[in-house]
mmCIF file of C-alpha atoms in Angstrom:
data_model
loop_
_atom_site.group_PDB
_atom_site.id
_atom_site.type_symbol
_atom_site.label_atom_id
_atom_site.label_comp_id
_atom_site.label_asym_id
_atom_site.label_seq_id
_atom_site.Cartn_x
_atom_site.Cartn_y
_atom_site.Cartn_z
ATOM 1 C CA UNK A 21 -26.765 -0.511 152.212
ATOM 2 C CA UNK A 22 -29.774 0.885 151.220
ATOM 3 C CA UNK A 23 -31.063 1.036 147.221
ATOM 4 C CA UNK A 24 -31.294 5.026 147.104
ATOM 5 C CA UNK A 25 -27.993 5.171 148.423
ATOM 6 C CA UNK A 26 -26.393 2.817 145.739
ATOM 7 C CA UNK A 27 -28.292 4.411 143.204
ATOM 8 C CA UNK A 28 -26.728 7.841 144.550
ATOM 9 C CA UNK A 29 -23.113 6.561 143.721
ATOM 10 C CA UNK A 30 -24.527 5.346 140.535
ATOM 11 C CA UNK A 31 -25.726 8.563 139.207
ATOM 12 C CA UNK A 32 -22.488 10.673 140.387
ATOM 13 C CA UNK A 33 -20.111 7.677 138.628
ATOM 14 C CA UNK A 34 -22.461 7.496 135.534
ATOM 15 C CA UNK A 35 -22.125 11.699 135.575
ATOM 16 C CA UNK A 36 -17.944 11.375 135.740
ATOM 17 C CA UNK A 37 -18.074 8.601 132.781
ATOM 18 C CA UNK A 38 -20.319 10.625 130.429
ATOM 19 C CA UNK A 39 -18.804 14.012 130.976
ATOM 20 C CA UNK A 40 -14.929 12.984 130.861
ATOM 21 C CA UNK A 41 -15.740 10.997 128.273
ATOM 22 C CA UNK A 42 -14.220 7.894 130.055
ATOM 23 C CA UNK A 43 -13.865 4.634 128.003
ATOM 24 C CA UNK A 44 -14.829 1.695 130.803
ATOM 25 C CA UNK A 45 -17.388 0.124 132.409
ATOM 26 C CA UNK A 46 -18.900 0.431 136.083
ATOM 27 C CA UNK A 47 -20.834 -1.721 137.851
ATOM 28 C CA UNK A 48 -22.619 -1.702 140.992
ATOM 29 C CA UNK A 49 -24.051 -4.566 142.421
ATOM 30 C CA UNK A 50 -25.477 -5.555 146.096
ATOM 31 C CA UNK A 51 -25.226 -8.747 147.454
ATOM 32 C CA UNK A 52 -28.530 -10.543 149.449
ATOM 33 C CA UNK A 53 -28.152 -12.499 152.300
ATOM 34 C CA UNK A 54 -29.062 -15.328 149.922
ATOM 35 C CA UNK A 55 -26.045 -14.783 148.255
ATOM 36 C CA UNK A 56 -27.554 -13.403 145.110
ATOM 37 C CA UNK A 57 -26.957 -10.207 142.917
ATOM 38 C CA UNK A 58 -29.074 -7.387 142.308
ATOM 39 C CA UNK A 59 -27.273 -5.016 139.409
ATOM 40 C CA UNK A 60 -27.886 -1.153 139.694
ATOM 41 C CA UNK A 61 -25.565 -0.298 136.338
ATOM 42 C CA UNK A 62 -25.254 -0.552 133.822
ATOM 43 C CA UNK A 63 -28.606 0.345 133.422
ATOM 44 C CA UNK A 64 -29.620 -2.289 131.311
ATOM 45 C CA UNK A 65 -28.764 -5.103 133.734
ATOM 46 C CA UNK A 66 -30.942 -2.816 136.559
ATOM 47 C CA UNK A 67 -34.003 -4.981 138.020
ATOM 48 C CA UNK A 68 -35.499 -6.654 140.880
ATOM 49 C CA UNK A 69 -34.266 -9.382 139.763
ATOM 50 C CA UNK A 70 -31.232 -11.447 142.030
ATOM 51 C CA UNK A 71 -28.742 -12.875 140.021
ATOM 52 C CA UNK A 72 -26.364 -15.868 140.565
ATOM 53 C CA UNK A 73 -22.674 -15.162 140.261
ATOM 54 C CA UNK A 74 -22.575 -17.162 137.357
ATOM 55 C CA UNK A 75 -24.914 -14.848 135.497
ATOM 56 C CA UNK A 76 -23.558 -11.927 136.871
ATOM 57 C CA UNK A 77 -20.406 -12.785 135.596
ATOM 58 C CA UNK A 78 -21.554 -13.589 132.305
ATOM 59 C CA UNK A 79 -23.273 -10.611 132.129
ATOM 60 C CA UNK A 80 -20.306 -8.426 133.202
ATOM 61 C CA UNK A 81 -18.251 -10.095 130.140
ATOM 62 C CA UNK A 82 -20.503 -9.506 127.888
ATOM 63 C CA UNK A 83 -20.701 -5.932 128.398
ATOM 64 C CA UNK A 84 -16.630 -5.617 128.603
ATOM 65 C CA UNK A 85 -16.951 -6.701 125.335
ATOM 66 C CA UNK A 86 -18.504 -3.619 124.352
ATOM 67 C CA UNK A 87 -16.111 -1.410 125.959
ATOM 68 C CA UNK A 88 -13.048 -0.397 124.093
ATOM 69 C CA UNK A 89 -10.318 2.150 124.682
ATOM 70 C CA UNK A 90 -11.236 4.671 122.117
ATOM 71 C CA UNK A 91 -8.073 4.754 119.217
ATOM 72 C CA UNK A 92 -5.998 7.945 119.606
ATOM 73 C CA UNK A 93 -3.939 9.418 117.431
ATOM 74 C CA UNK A 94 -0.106 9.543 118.631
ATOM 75 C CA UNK A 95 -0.265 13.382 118.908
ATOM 76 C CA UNK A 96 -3.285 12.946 121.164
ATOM 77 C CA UNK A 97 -2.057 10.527 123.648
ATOM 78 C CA UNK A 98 1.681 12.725 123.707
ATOM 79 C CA UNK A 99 -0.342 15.394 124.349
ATOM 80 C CA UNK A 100 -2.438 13.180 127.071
ATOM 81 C CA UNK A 101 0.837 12.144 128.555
ATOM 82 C CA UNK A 102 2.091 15.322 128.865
ATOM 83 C CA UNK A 103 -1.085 16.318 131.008
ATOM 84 C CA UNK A 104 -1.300 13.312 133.565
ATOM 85 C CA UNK A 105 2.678 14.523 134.335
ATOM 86 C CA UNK A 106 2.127 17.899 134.753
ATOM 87 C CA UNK A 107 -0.805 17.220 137.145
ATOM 88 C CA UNK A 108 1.142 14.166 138.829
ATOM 89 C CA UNK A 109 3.845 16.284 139.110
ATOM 90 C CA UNK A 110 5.941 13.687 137.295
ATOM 91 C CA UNK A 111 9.028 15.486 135.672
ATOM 92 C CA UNK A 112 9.553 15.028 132.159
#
């Protein structure tokens, strides 16, 4: 797959995160035929540079670290729940 293509999925999914608000982590990575990684998010991790799966999967932990699911009130996530089954359709 070409770069400008996976950066083209990377700018839509980075768009979603940011404007829901969304409390995880994605990564996009392509694999050579030398059986290295090349990261294109998170944006820190983006370079040039191929990676071994060891380090990718370092690097992937360490920035799961980071991500937490935001604390909600219990009002908020009723009120959440409430939502996801009215648009699932999921009677209550």
């Amino acid at each position: 797959m070409e770069n400008h293509v996976i950066e083209g999925y990377v700018k839509a999914m980075t768009e979603i995160m940011k404007g829901f608000n969304l409390p995880f982590v994605y990564f996009a990575t392509k694999i050579g035929e030398d059986m290295k990684f090349e990261f294109f998010s998170p944006r820190q991790f983006y370079s040039s540079q191929k990676l071994d799966i060891v380090s990718v999967l370092g690097r992937m932990k360490e920035k799961c670290k980071e991500a937490r699911n935001p604390l909600l009130e219990n009002d908020e996530v009723r009120k959440r729940k409430s939502v996801l089954k009215t648009i699932l359709r999921i009677p209550v």
